[in-house]
Amino acid sequence: MDFHYTIYLMSAADPLILMWTMIFCMVKLGGTLWLPQFSLRVRYKGILLYGPPGTGKTSLATSCAYDAGVNLFTINGSEIITGYYGESEQSLYDVFSSAKKAAPAVIFIDELDAIAPSREEGSEELSIRMVATLLKLMDEIGPSDRVLLIAATNRPDCIDSALRRYGRLDKEIEIGVPSPGQRLDILQHLLIGVRHSLDDEELESIAQEAHGFVGADLAALCNEAAFCALRRYISLKENSSNTLPASFSAMSLDDAPCTNTNTKSSKSYGETDEKALSVNSEDFKKAKTKVRPSAMREVMLELPKVRWEDVGGQGGVKQQLIEAINLPQKCPEAFANLGVKPPKGVLMMGPPGCSKTLMARAAASEAKLNFLAVKGPELFSKWVGDSEKAVRSLFAKARANAPAIIFFDEIDGLAVTRGHENDGTSVADRVLSQLLVEMDGLDQRIGVTVIGATNRPDKIDPALTRPGRFDRLLDVQLPNEADRTDIFQIHTRSIPCGPDVDLKELARLTEGYTGADIKLVCREAAVAALDESFHIEEVSMRHFEFAIRKVKPSDLKFYQKLAEGFRRFVDGSTQGT
């Protein structure tokens, strides 16, 4: 038996083996799966493949039918839907009749939701007739016809429920977003025939960091990486005043030379040419900035490269964020061995300008996770139900692209205390109720961490801040003198400072200043230096002292008093006492 299937653009091997077995046994071997030792006869009429776009549903169905050696009949909605009465139904009849005559056969319906949408009130007459015709044709498939129906869709909830009962589409197989191991398998197959210098560790690292990438996204990533290698080769040739070989003038992923090829053409280039034309890890890093996961393009935030060293001070808060986000990704076995689960949510509260948003960005950037940033008022809509739908859609996208971080900036504008409105059924109350439901969905929220930031914890509903939802409340305090020294060092990296500039002295002079205030001090010092002369080369200590006198610290006593009543901060220094 020649089981030479391809896994190109596939997301899992188990659905592939299952489908191939069903097609081979139920279509080629008499239409039923007969198990004599158990006196059991198994029969399936149809299979429904569902999952996000680009996961390989169509490729899976066609490759399985090809490997099983059966005839394949494909139905596309755009081809059979016509404007003439009765012609669309007749086209369905013709396909099913041809499949029965050419048995063993597989009928594949791509984008089933376009042909058989749910028959709700107000549905189009053509849709109702198409669903009724399809139901009748599926019921007429007998055990001896040796015909199997396979349908694919990325909107299973939009399909008419009558199609999904047993006896029609008996088996439903989810083709989800691939796991890191499956992404590695996909990349290995995509890079067959492509000249590259990636070792196993680099390839595994690319697969680990490609969170939320489906097969089609990985194919686009490899293609973009190949073009990055081509651009580097062209730049190298232009700098060396040599001409580009004609054989590589239009190189793409499909026609790139193979790594292990021993042909004369590959030997004709020197080591420099060979290295320049090989796709490496840097090419993949550049390609990843241009290729994003398909499901994240609507809500994906283009994150700058924020590192922990870009955040001055706040060592305790950083440690808590690392334990809640980074460690579960790096050491999942350790958490499983101890029988503990990572925190569901982290709420950072503190005065404005103390780097709460910056630390959330740094946590996502360091962990290399997908990052969904939401400002509270963005989810509100004047239409009834749209706000709750936006919350559901946000968490659904995060689950589909897990591991991911959902960051609610100014969460007090979204999760306000319930019951303040006269009727008790305001939009804010319904949105908060939906948010509580989503955060309680533990089994459905695996790999999703929620981070919130606020400077008004008194405005947040108490139901949201209990353990089990926001497990950790991190009190972001004003920076101390050592923290202010670090902040000055960060903000003066791009400023040419004179030898008389003492960062420790500046930190001592800025007691009570936040990180945002210190950033303003550095900018005002540079502006003061420019006021003296546009040809000045360095910013001296006197400019910083002038800026400190000009910029007064923010009045944060109100916010500090608020944080004291809501503090539930785990201090790392208390360990071992």
Coordinates of C-alpha atoms in Angstrom, one line a residue:
M1 CA 0.0 0.0 0.0
D2 CA 1.6 3.3 -1.1
F3 CA 0.8 5.7 1.6
H4 CA 2.9 8.6 0.2
Y5 CA 0.7 11.5 1.4
T6 CA 2.1 15.0 1.7
I7 CA 1.8 17.1 4.8
Y8 CA 2.2 20.4 3.0
L9 CA 0.1 23.0 4.7
M10 CA -1.3 20.4 7.1
S11 CA -1.8 21.1 10.7
A12 CA -1.9 17.6 12.2
A13 CA -1.1 14.1 11.2
D14 CA -3.9 12.4 13.2
P15 CA -6.8 13.9 11.1
L16 CA -4.9 13.0 8.0
I17 CA -4.5 9.3 9.0
L18 CA -8.1 9.2 10.2
M19 CA -9.5 10.6 7.0
W20 CA -7.3 8.4 4.8
T21 CA -8.5 5.3 6.8
M22 CA -12.2 6.3 6.4
I23 CA -11.8 6.9 2.7
F24 CA -9.9 3.8 2.0
C25 CA -12.0 1.4 4.1
M26 CA -15.5 2.9 3.5
V27 CA -15.2 3.8 -0.1
K28 CA -12.7 1.3 -1.6
L29 CA -13.6 -1.7 0.5
G30 CA -17.2 -2.1 -0.2
G31 CA -18.6 1.0 1.4
T32 CA -18.4 -0.2 5.1
L33 CA -15.8 -0.9 7.6
W34 CA -16.3 -4.6 8.7
L35 CA -14.7 -5.8 11.9
P36 CA -15.4 -9.5 12.0
Q37 CA -13.8 -10.2 15.3
F38 CA -16.2 -7.7 17.0
S39 CA -19.2 -8.4 14.7
L40 CA -19.3 -4.6 14.1
R41 CA -20.1 -2.8 10.9
V42 CA -19.2 0.9 10.8
R43 CA -20.6 3.3 8.2
Y44 CA -20.0 7.0 7.7
K45 CA -21.7 9.1 5.0
G46 CA -19.9 12.4 5.4
I47 CA -17.1 14.2 7.1
L48 CA -17.0 17.9 8.1
L49 CA -13.6 19.6 8.3
Y50 CA -13.7 22.9 10.1
G51 CA -11.0 25.3 11.4
P52 CA -9.4 28.7 10.7
P53 CA -8.5 29.6 7.1
G54 CA -5.2 28.4 5.9
T55 CA -4.9 25.3 8.1
G56 CA -5.0 22.9 5.1
K57 CA -8.5 21.6 5.0
T58 CA -8.7 21.6 1.2
S59 CA -5.2 20.1 0.8
L60 CA -6.0 17.5 3.4
A61 CA -9.2 16.3 1.6
T62 CA -7.7 16.3 -1.9
S63 CA -4.4 14.6 -0.8
C64 CA -6.3 11.9 1.1
A65 CA -8.6 11.1 -1.9
Y66 CA -5.5 11.0 -4.2
D67 CA -3.6 8.6 -1.9
A68 CA -6.6 6.3 -1.5
G69 CA -6.9 6.1 -5.3
V70 CA -10.5 7.1 -5.6
N71 CA -12.2 9.6 -7.9
L72 CA -12.6 13.1 -6.6
F73 CA -15.5 15.4 -7.4
T74 CA -15.2 19.0 -6.2
I75 CA -18.1 21.4 -5.7
N76 CA -17.4 25.1 -5.4
G77 CA -20.2 27.5 -4.5
S78 CA -19.2 30.0 -7.1
E79 CA -19.4 27.4 -9.9
I80 CA -22.9 25.9 -9.2
I81 CA -24.8 29.0 -8.0
T82 CA -26.6 30.6 -11.0
G83 CA -29.3 33.2 -11.4
Y84 CA -31.7 30.8 -13.2
Y85 CA -34.3 28.9 -11.3
G86 CA -33.5 25.2 -10.8
E87 CA -30.0 25.2 -12.5
S88 CA -28.1 25.3 -9.1
E89 CA -30.1 22.3 -7.8
Q90 CA -29.5 20.5 -11.1
S91 CA -25.8 21.0 -10.8
L92 CA -25.8 19.3 -7.4
Y93 CA -27.8 16.4 -8.9
D94 CA -25.3 16.0 -11.7
V95 CA -22.3 15.9 -9.4
F96 CA -23.8 13.3 -7.1
S97 CA -25.0 11.2 -10.1
S98 CA -21.5 11.3 -11.6
A99 CA -19.9 10.3 -8.3
K100 CA -22.2 7.2 -8.0
K101 CA -21.4 6.1 -11.5
A102 CA -17.6 6.6 -11.0
A103 CA -17.6 4.8 -7.5
P104 CA -15.5 4.5 -5.5
A105 CA -15.6 8.3 -5.2
V106 CA -15.3 11.2 -2.9
I107 CA -17.4 14.4 -3.2
F108 CA -15.7 17.4 -1.7
I109 CA -17.6 20.6 -1.0
D110 CA -15.4 23.5 -0.3
E111 CA -16.8 26.5 1.7
L112 CA -19.9 24.6 2.7
D113 CA -21.3 27.7 4.5
A114 CA -21.7 29.4 1.1
I115 CA -23.8 26.6 -0.4
A116 CA -25.8 25.5 2.7
P117 CA -26.2 28.4 5.1
S118 CA -28.5 28.2 8.1
R119 CA -32.2 28.4 7.1
E120 CA -33.3 31.2 9.3
E121 CA -36.2 33.6 9.0
G122 CA -35.6 35.9 6.1
S123 CA -33.1 33.6 4.3
E124 CA -32.9 33.8 0.6
E125 CA -35.1 31.4 -1.4
L126 CA -32.2 30.0 -3.3
S127 CA -30.3 29.1 -0.1
I128 CA -33.4 27.3 1.3
R129 CA -33.7 25.3 -1.9
M130 CA -30.0 24.4 -2.0
V131 CA -30.0 23.2 1.6
A132 CA -33.1 21.0 0.9
T133 CA -31.6 19.6 -2.2
L134 CA -28.3 18.8 -0.5
L135 CA -30.1 17.1 2.4
K136 CA -32.1 14.9 0.0
L137 CA -29.0 13.9 -2.0
M138 CA -27.1 13.0 1.1
D139 CA -30.0 10.8 2.4
E140 CA -30.1 9.0 -1.0
I141 CA -26.4 7.8 -0.6
G142 CA -26.7 4.1 0.2
P143 CA -24.2 1.7 1.7
S144 CA -23.5 0.1 -1.7
D145 CA -22.9 3.4 -3.5
R146 CA -19.3 3.6 -2.2
V147 CA -19.5 7.4 -2.1
L148 CA -18.2 9.6 0.8
L149 CA -19.0 13.3 1.2
I150 CA -16.3 15.6 2.6
A151 CA -17.2 19.2 3.4
A152 CA -14.9 22.0 4.6
T153 CA -15.7 25.4 6.2
N154 CA -14.2 28.0 8.5
R155 CA -17.6 29.0 9.8
P156 CA -19.2 25.9 11.2
D157 CA -21.9 27.8 13.2
C158 CA -23.2 29.3 9.9
I159 CA -24.1 25.8 8.4
D160 CA -27.6 24.6 8.6
S161 CA -28.0 22.3 11.7
A162 CA -29.8 19.6 9.7
L163 CA -26.6 18.9 7.9
R164 CA -24.7 18.2 11.1
R165 CA -26.8 15.3 12.4
Y166 CA -25.7 11.7 12.3
G167 CA -26.5 10.0 9.0
R168 CA -25.3 13.0 7.0
L169 CA -22.1 14.7 8.2
D170 CA -21.4 12.0 10.8
K171 CA -17.8 12.9 11.7
E172 CA -16.6 16.4 12.5
I173 CA -12.8 16.9 12.5
E174 CA -11.3 20.2 13.7
I175 CA -8.2 21.3 11.8
G176 CA -6.9 23.9 14.3
V177 CA -4.0 26.2 14.5
P178 CA -0.8 24.0 14.6
S179 CA 1.1 23.4 17.8
P180 CA 4.9 24.1 17.9
G181 CA 5.7 20.5 17.0
Q182 CA 3.4 20.6 14.1
R183 CA 4.8 23.9 12.9
L184 CA 8.2 22.4 13.0
D185 CA 7.0 19.5 10.8
I186 CA 5.4 22.0 8.4
L187 CA 8.5 24.1 8.1
Q188 CA 10.7 21.0 7.4
H189 CA 8.4 20.1 4.5
L190 CA 8.2 23.7 3.2
L191 CA 12.0 24.0 3.2
I192 CA 12.6 20.8 1.1
G193 CA 14.3 22.0 -2.0
V194 CA 15.2 25.4 -0.6
R195 CA 18.9 26.3 0.0
H196 CA 19.2 27.2 3.7
S197 CA 21.8 27.2 6.4
L198 CA 19.4 26.5 9.3
D199 CA 20.3 23.8 11.8
D200 CA 17.7 21.9 13.8
E201 CA 17.9 24.3 16.8
E202 CA 17.3 27.4 14.7
L203 CA 14.4 25.7 12.9
E204 CA 12.9 24.6 16.2
S205 CA 13.3 28.2 17.5
I206 CA 11.5 29.6 14.5
A207 CA 8.6 27.1 15.0
Q208 CA 8.4 28.0 18.7
E209 CA 8.2 31.7 18.1
A210 CA 5.6 31.5 15.3
H211 CA 2.6 31.6 17.6
G212 CA -0.7 31.5 15.8
F213 CA 0.8 30.8 12.3
V214 CA -1.2 28.4 10.2
G215 CA 0.2 26.4 7.3
A216 CA -0.5 29.2 4.7
D217 CA 1.2 31.8 7.0
L218 CA 4.3 29.6 7.3
A219 CA 4.4 29.2 3.6
A220 CA 4.3 33.0 3.2
L221 CA 7.0 33.3 5.9
C222 CA 9.3 30.9 4.0
N223 CA 8.7 32.7 0.7
E224 CA 9.4 36.1 2.3
A225 CA 12.6 34.8 3.9
A226 CA 13.7 33.5 0.5
F227 CA 13.2 37.0 -1.0
C228 CA 15.2 38.5 1.9
A229 CA 18.1 36.2 1.0
L230 CA 17.7 37.3 -2.7
R231 CA 17.7 41.0 -1.7
R232 CA 20.9 40.4 0.3
Y233 CA 22.5 38.6 -2.6
I234 CA 21.6 41.5 -5.0
S235 CA 23.0 44.0 -2.6
L236 CA 26.2 42.1 -2.2
K237 CA 26.6 41.9 -6.0
E238 CA 25.9 45.6 -6.5
N239 CA 28.5 46.4 -3.9
S240 CA 31.1 44.2 -5.6
S241 CA 30.2 45.6 -9.0
N242 CA 29.4 42.1 -10.4
T243 CA 26.3 41.1 -12.3
L244 CA 23.6 38.9 -10.9
P245 CA 23.4 35.4 -12.5
A246 CA 20.4 35.1 -14.7
S247 CA 19.4 31.8 -13.1
F248 CA 18.7 33.7 -9.8
S249 CA 17.1 36.9 -11.2
A250 CA 13.6 35.7 -10.3
M251 CA 14.2 33.2 -7.5
S252 CA 11.3 32.3 -5.3
L253 CA 10.5 29.6 -2.8
D254 CA 9.5 27.1 -5.4
D255 CA 12.5 27.3 -7.7
A256 CA 15.2 28.0 -5.1
P257 CA 18.1 25.6 -5.4
C258 CA 18.1 22.6 -3.0
T259 CA 20.5 22.5 0.0
N260 CA 21.9 19.1 -0.8
T261 CA 21.9 19.4 -4.6
N262 CA 25.2 18.3 -6.2
T263 CA 24.6 19.6 -9.6
K264 CA 27.2 21.5 -11.6
S265 CA 25.3 24.8 -11.4
S266 CA 25.5 24.7 -7.6
K267 CA 29.2 24.0 -7.7
S268 CA 29.9 26.9 -10.1
Y269 CA 29.4 29.5 -7.4
G270 CA 31.9 30.3 -4.7
E271 CA 31.5 30.0 -1.0
T272 CA 30.4 33.7 -0.8
D273 CA 27.7 33.3 -3.4
E274 CA 26.5 30.1 -1.7
K275 CA 26.3 31.7 1.7
A276 CA 24.6 34.8 0.4
L277 CA 22.0 32.7 -1.4
S278 CA 21.2 30.5 1.6
V279 CA 18.2 31.4 3.7
N280 CA 19.4 31.9 7.3
S281 CA 17.7 32.8 10.7
E282 CA 18.2 36.5 10.1
D283 CA 16.1 36.3 7.0
F284 CA 13.3 34.6 9.0
K285 CA 13.5 37.4 11.6
K286 CA 13.1 40.0 8.9
A287 CA 10.3 38.1 7.2
K288 CA 8.4 37.8 10.5
T289 CA 8.1 41.5 10.7
K290 CA 6.2 41.5 7.4
V291 CA 4.2 38.3 7.7
R292 CA 1.6 38.1 10.5
P293 CA -0.8 35.4 11.5
S294 CA -3.9 35.5 9.5
A295 CA -6.3 35.5 12.5
M296 CA -4.4 38.4 14.1
R297 CA -4.3 40.9 11.3
E298 CA -7.4 42.7 12.5
V299 CA -6.3 43.2 16.1
M300 CA -2.5 42.7 16.0
L301 CA -0.6 45.5 17.6
E302 CA 2.8 46.3 15.9
L303 CA 5.0 46.1 19.0
P304 CA 8.3 47.9 19.2
K305 CA 11.2 45.8 20.4
V306 CA 10.9 46.6 24.1
R307 CA 13.3 44.8 26.4
W308 CA 13.3 44.5 30.2
E309 CA 16.4 46.7 30.2
D310 CA 14.3 49.5 28.5
V311 CA 12.2 49.7 31.7
G312 CA 14.0 51.4 34.6
G313 CA 13.6 50.1 38.1
Q314 CA 10.4 48.2 39.3
G315 CA 12.4 45.1 39.9
G316 CA 9.6 43.5 42.0
V317 CA 6.9 44.0 39.4
K318 CA 9.2 42.7 36.6
Q319 CA 9.8 39.6 38.6
Q320 CA 6.1 39.0 39.1
L321 CA 5.4 39.5 35.4
I322 CA 8.2 37.1 34.5
E323 CA 6.8 34.4 36.8
A324 CA 3.3 34.9 35.4
I325 CA 4.1 35.0 31.7
N326 CA 7.6 33.9 30.8
L327 CA 8.2 31.0 33.1
P328 CA 5.0 29.1 32.1
Q329 CA 6.2 29.2 28.5
K330 CA 9.8 28.2 29.3
C331 CA 9.1 25.5 32.0
P332 CA 5.6 24.1 31.5
E333 CA 6.7 20.7 32.9
A334 CA 7.7 22.3 36.2
F335 CA 4.2 23.8 36.7
A336 CA 2.6 20.5 35.8
N337 CA 4.8 18.5 38.2
L338 CA 3.9 20.8 41.1
G339 CA 0.2 20.7 40.1
V340 CA -0.2 24.4 39.8
K341 CA -1.5 26.5 37.0
P342 CA -0.1 29.9 35.9
P343 CA -2.1 33.0 36.9
K344 CA -5.1 33.8 34.8
G345 CA -4.7 37.5 35.0
V346 CA -2.4 40.3 36.3
L347 CA -3.6 43.7 37.2
M348 CA -1.1 46.5 37.5
M349 CA -2.2 49.5 39.4
G350 CA -0.4 52.7 40.3
P351 CA 0.0 56.4 39.5
P352 CA 0.1 57.6 35.9
G353 CA 3.5 57.6 34.3
C354 CA 5.0 54.7 36.2
S355 CA 5.6 52.5 33.1
K356 CA 2.7 50.1 33.5
T357 CA 2.0 50.0 29.7
L358 CA 5.7 49.8 28.9
M359 CA 6.2 46.8 31.2
A360 CA 3.2 44.9 29.6
R361 CA 4.8 45.5 26.2
A362 CA 8.2 44.3 27.5
A363 CA 6.6 41.2 29.0
A364 CA 5.0 40.3 25.7
S365 CA 8.1 41.1 23.7
E366 CA 10.4 39.1 25.9
A367 CA 8.1 36.1 25.9
K368 CA 7.6 36.4 22.1
L369 CA 3.9 36.0 22.4
N370 CA 1.0 37.4 20.4
F371 CA -0.1 40.7 21.9
L372 CA -3.6 42.0 21.7
A373 CA -3.9 45.6 23.1
V374 CA -7.3 47.0 23.8
K375 CA -8.3 50.3 25.3
G376 CA -11.5 50.0 27.3
P377 CA -13.8 52.4 25.4
E378 CA -12.9 50.8 22.0
L379 CA -15.2 47.9 22.8
F380 CA -18.3 49.9 23.4
S381 CA -20.9 50.3 20.7
K382 CA -24.3 51.9 20.5
W383 CA -25.9 48.8 19.0
V384 CA -27.3 46.3 21.4
G385 CA -25.2 43.2 21.7
D386 CA -22.2 44.5 19.6
S387 CA -20.1 45.3 22.7
E388 CA -20.5 41.9 24.2
K389 CA -19.8 40.4 20.7
A390 CA -16.6 42.4 20.6
V391 CA -15.4 40.9 23.9
R392 CA -16.2 37.4 22.8
S393 CA -14.4 37.9 19.5
L394 CA -11.4 39.3 21.3
F395 CA -11.0 36.2 23.5
A396 CA -11.8 33.9 20.6
K397 CA -8.9 35.3 18.6
A398 CA -6.6 35.1 21.5
R399 CA -7.6 31.4 22.0
A400 CA -7.1 30.7 18.3
N401 CA -3.6 32.2 18.5
A402 CA -2.5 31.0 21.9
P403 CA -0.2 31.5 23.7
A404 CA -1.2 35.2 23.7
I405 CA -1.6 38.2 25.9
I406 CA -4.7 40.4 26.1
F407 CA -3.7 43.8 27.5
F408 CA -6.5 46.1 28.7
D409 CA -5.1 49.6 29.1
E410 CA -7.1 51.9 31.3
I411 CA -9.3 48.9 32.3
D412 CA -11.3 51.1 34.7
G413 CA -13.0 52.6 31.6
L414 CA -14.3 49.1 30.7
A415 CA -14.9 47.2 33.9
V416 CA -16.7 49.9 36.0
T417 CA -18.7 48.9 39.1
R418 CA -22.1 47.5 38.2
G419 CA -25.4 49.1 39.3
H420 CA -24.5 52.7 38.9
E421 CA -27.1 53.2 36.1
N422 CA -30.7 53.8 37.0
D423 CA -32.1 50.8 35.0
G424 CA -29.2 48.5 36.1
T425 CA -28.8 47.1 32.5
S426 CA -26.4 49.6 31.0
V427 CA -23.9 48.7 28.2
A428 CA -21.1 48.8 30.7
D429 CA -22.8 46.2 33.0
R430 CA -23.4 43.8 30.1
V431 CA -19.8 44.2 28.9
L432 CA -18.5 43.5 32.4
S433 CA -20.7 40.4 32.7
Q434 CA -19.3 39.1 29.4
L435 CA -15.8 39.8 30.5
L436 CA -16.3 37.9 33.7
V437 CA -17.7 34.9 31.8
E438 CA -14.7 34.9 29.4
M439 CA -12.2 35.1 32.3
D440 CA -14.0 32.2 34.1
G441 CA -13.7 30.0 30.9
L442 CA -10.6 28.2 32.2
D443 CA -10.8 25.2 29.9
Q444 CA -11.3 27.4 26.9
R445 CA -8.7 30.0 27.8
I446 CA -5.6 27.8 27.9
G447 CA -2.5 29.8 26.9
V448 CA -4.2 33.2 27.3
T449 CA -3.1 35.6 29.9
V450 CA -5.0 38.8 30.7
I451 CA -3.0 41.9 31.8
G452 CA -4.8 45.0 33.0
A453 CA -3.5 48.5 33.8
T454 CA -5.3 51.2 35.8
N455 CA -4.6 54.1 38.0
R456 CA -8.2 54.1 39.5
P457 CA -8.7 50.6 41.1
D458 CA -11.7 52.0 43.0
K459 CA -13.6 52.3 39.7
I460 CA -13.2 48.5 38.9
D461 CA -16.0 46.1 39.9
P462 CA -14.8 43.9 42.9
A463 CA -15.9 40.8 41.1
L464 CA -13.1 41.3 38.6
T465 CA -10.3 41.7 41.1
R466 CA -11.0 38.5 43.1
P467 CA -8.5 35.6 42.9
G468 CA -9.3 33.3 40.0
R469 CA -9.7 36.2 37.6
F470 CA -7.0 38.8 38.3
D471 CA -4.9 36.5 40.5
R472 CA -2.1 39.0 41.0
L473 CA -2.5 42.7 41.8
L474 CA 0.8 44.4 41.3
D475 CA 1.3 47.8 43.0
V476 CA 3.5 49.9 40.7
Q477 CA 5.1 52.4 43.1
L478 CA 7.0 55.6 42.3
P479 CA 10.6 54.9 41.4
N480 CA 13.1 55.2 44.2
E481 CA 16.5 56.8 43.9
A482 CA 18.2 53.7 42.3
D483 CA 15.3 53.3 39.9
R484 CA 15.5 56.9 38.9
T485 CA 19.2 56.5 38.1
D486 CA 18.3 53.6 35.8
I487 CA 15.6 55.7 34.2
F488 CA 18.0 58.6 33.6
Q489 CA 20.5 56.1 32.1
I490 CA 17.8 54.8 29.7
H491 CA 16.6 58.2 28.5
T492 CA 20.1 59.6 28.0
R493 CA 21.3 56.8 25.7
S494 CA 20.6 58.9 22.6
I495 CA 21.6 62.2 24.2
P496 CA 25.3 63.2 24.1
C497 CA 25.9 64.2 27.7
G498 CA 28.9 66.1 28.9
P499 CA 31.4 64.7 31.4
D500 CA 29.9 66.8 34.2
V501 CA 26.6 65.0 34.1
D502 CA 26.1 62.9 37.2
L503 CA 23.1 60.6 36.9
K504 CA 23.1 59.8 40.6
E505 CA 22.9 63.5 41.5
L506 CA 20.1 63.9 39.0
A507 CA 18.3 61.0 40.6
R508 CA 18.7 62.7 44.1
L509 CA 17.3 66.0 42.7
T510 CA 14.2 64.3 41.3
E511 CA 12.6 63.0 44.4
G512 CA 8.9 62.2 43.7
Y513 CA 9.3 62.2 39.9
T514 CA 7.7 59.4 37.8
G515 CA 9.3 57.8 34.8
A516 CA 7.3 60.1 32.5
D517 CA 8.4 63.1 34.4
I518 CA 12.1 62.1 34.1
K519 CA 11.6 61.5 30.4
L520 CA 10.2 65.1 30.1
V521 CA 13.2 66.4 32.1
C522 CA 15.7 64.8 29.6
R523 CA 13.8 66.3 26.7
E524 CA 13.6 69.7 28.2
A525 CA 17.4 69.6 29.0
A526 CA 18.1 68.8 25.3
V527 CA 15.8 71.7 24.3
A528 CA 17.6 74.0 26.7
A529 CA 20.9 73.1 25.2
L530 CA 19.5 73.8 21.7
D531 CA 18.3 77.2 22.9
E532 CA 21.9 78.2 23.7
S533 CA 23.2 77.2 20.3
F534 CA 22.2 74.9 17.4
H535 CA 25.8 73.9 17.1
I536 CA 26.2 72.6 20.7
E537 CA 27.6 69.1 20.8
E538 CA 26.8 68.0 24.4
V539 CA 24.1 68.5 27.1
S540 CA 25.8 69.6 30.3
M541 CA 24.7 69.3 33.9
R542 CA 23.4 72.9 34.0
H543 CA 20.9 72.1 31.3
F544 CA 19.5 69.2 33.4
E545 CA 19.3 71.4 36.5
F546 CA 17.4 74.0 34.5
A547 CA 15.0 71.3 33.3
I548 CA 14.4 70.0 36.8
R549 CA 13.5 73.5 38.0
K550 CA 11.2 73.9 35.1
V551 CA 9.5 70.5 35.3
K552 CA 7.6 69.9 38.6
P553 CA 6.7 66.4 39.8
S554 CA 3.2 65.1 39.3
D555 CA 0.8 65.2 42.3
L556 CA 0.2 61.5 42.9
K557 CA -0.8 61.4 46.6
F558 CA -4.4 60.6 45.6
Y559 CA -3.4 57.6 43.5
Q560 CA -1.0 56.3 46.1
K561 CA -3.7 56.4 48.7
L562 CA -6.0 54.5 46.5
A563 CA -3.5 51.8 45.8
E564 CA -3.0 51.1 49.5
G565 CA -6.6 49.9 49.9
F566 CA -6.3 47.4 47.0
R567 CA -2.8 46.1 47.6
R568 CA -2.3 42.4 47.2
F569 CA 1.3 42.4 46.1
V570 CA 3.6 39.4 46.4
D571 CA 7.0 40.7 47.4
G572 CA 9.8 38.4 46.2
S573 CA 12.1 39.5 49.0
T574 CA 9.9 37.6 51.5
Q575 CA 10.8 34.2 50.1
G576 CA 12.6 31.9 52.4
T577 CA 11.6 33.8 55.6

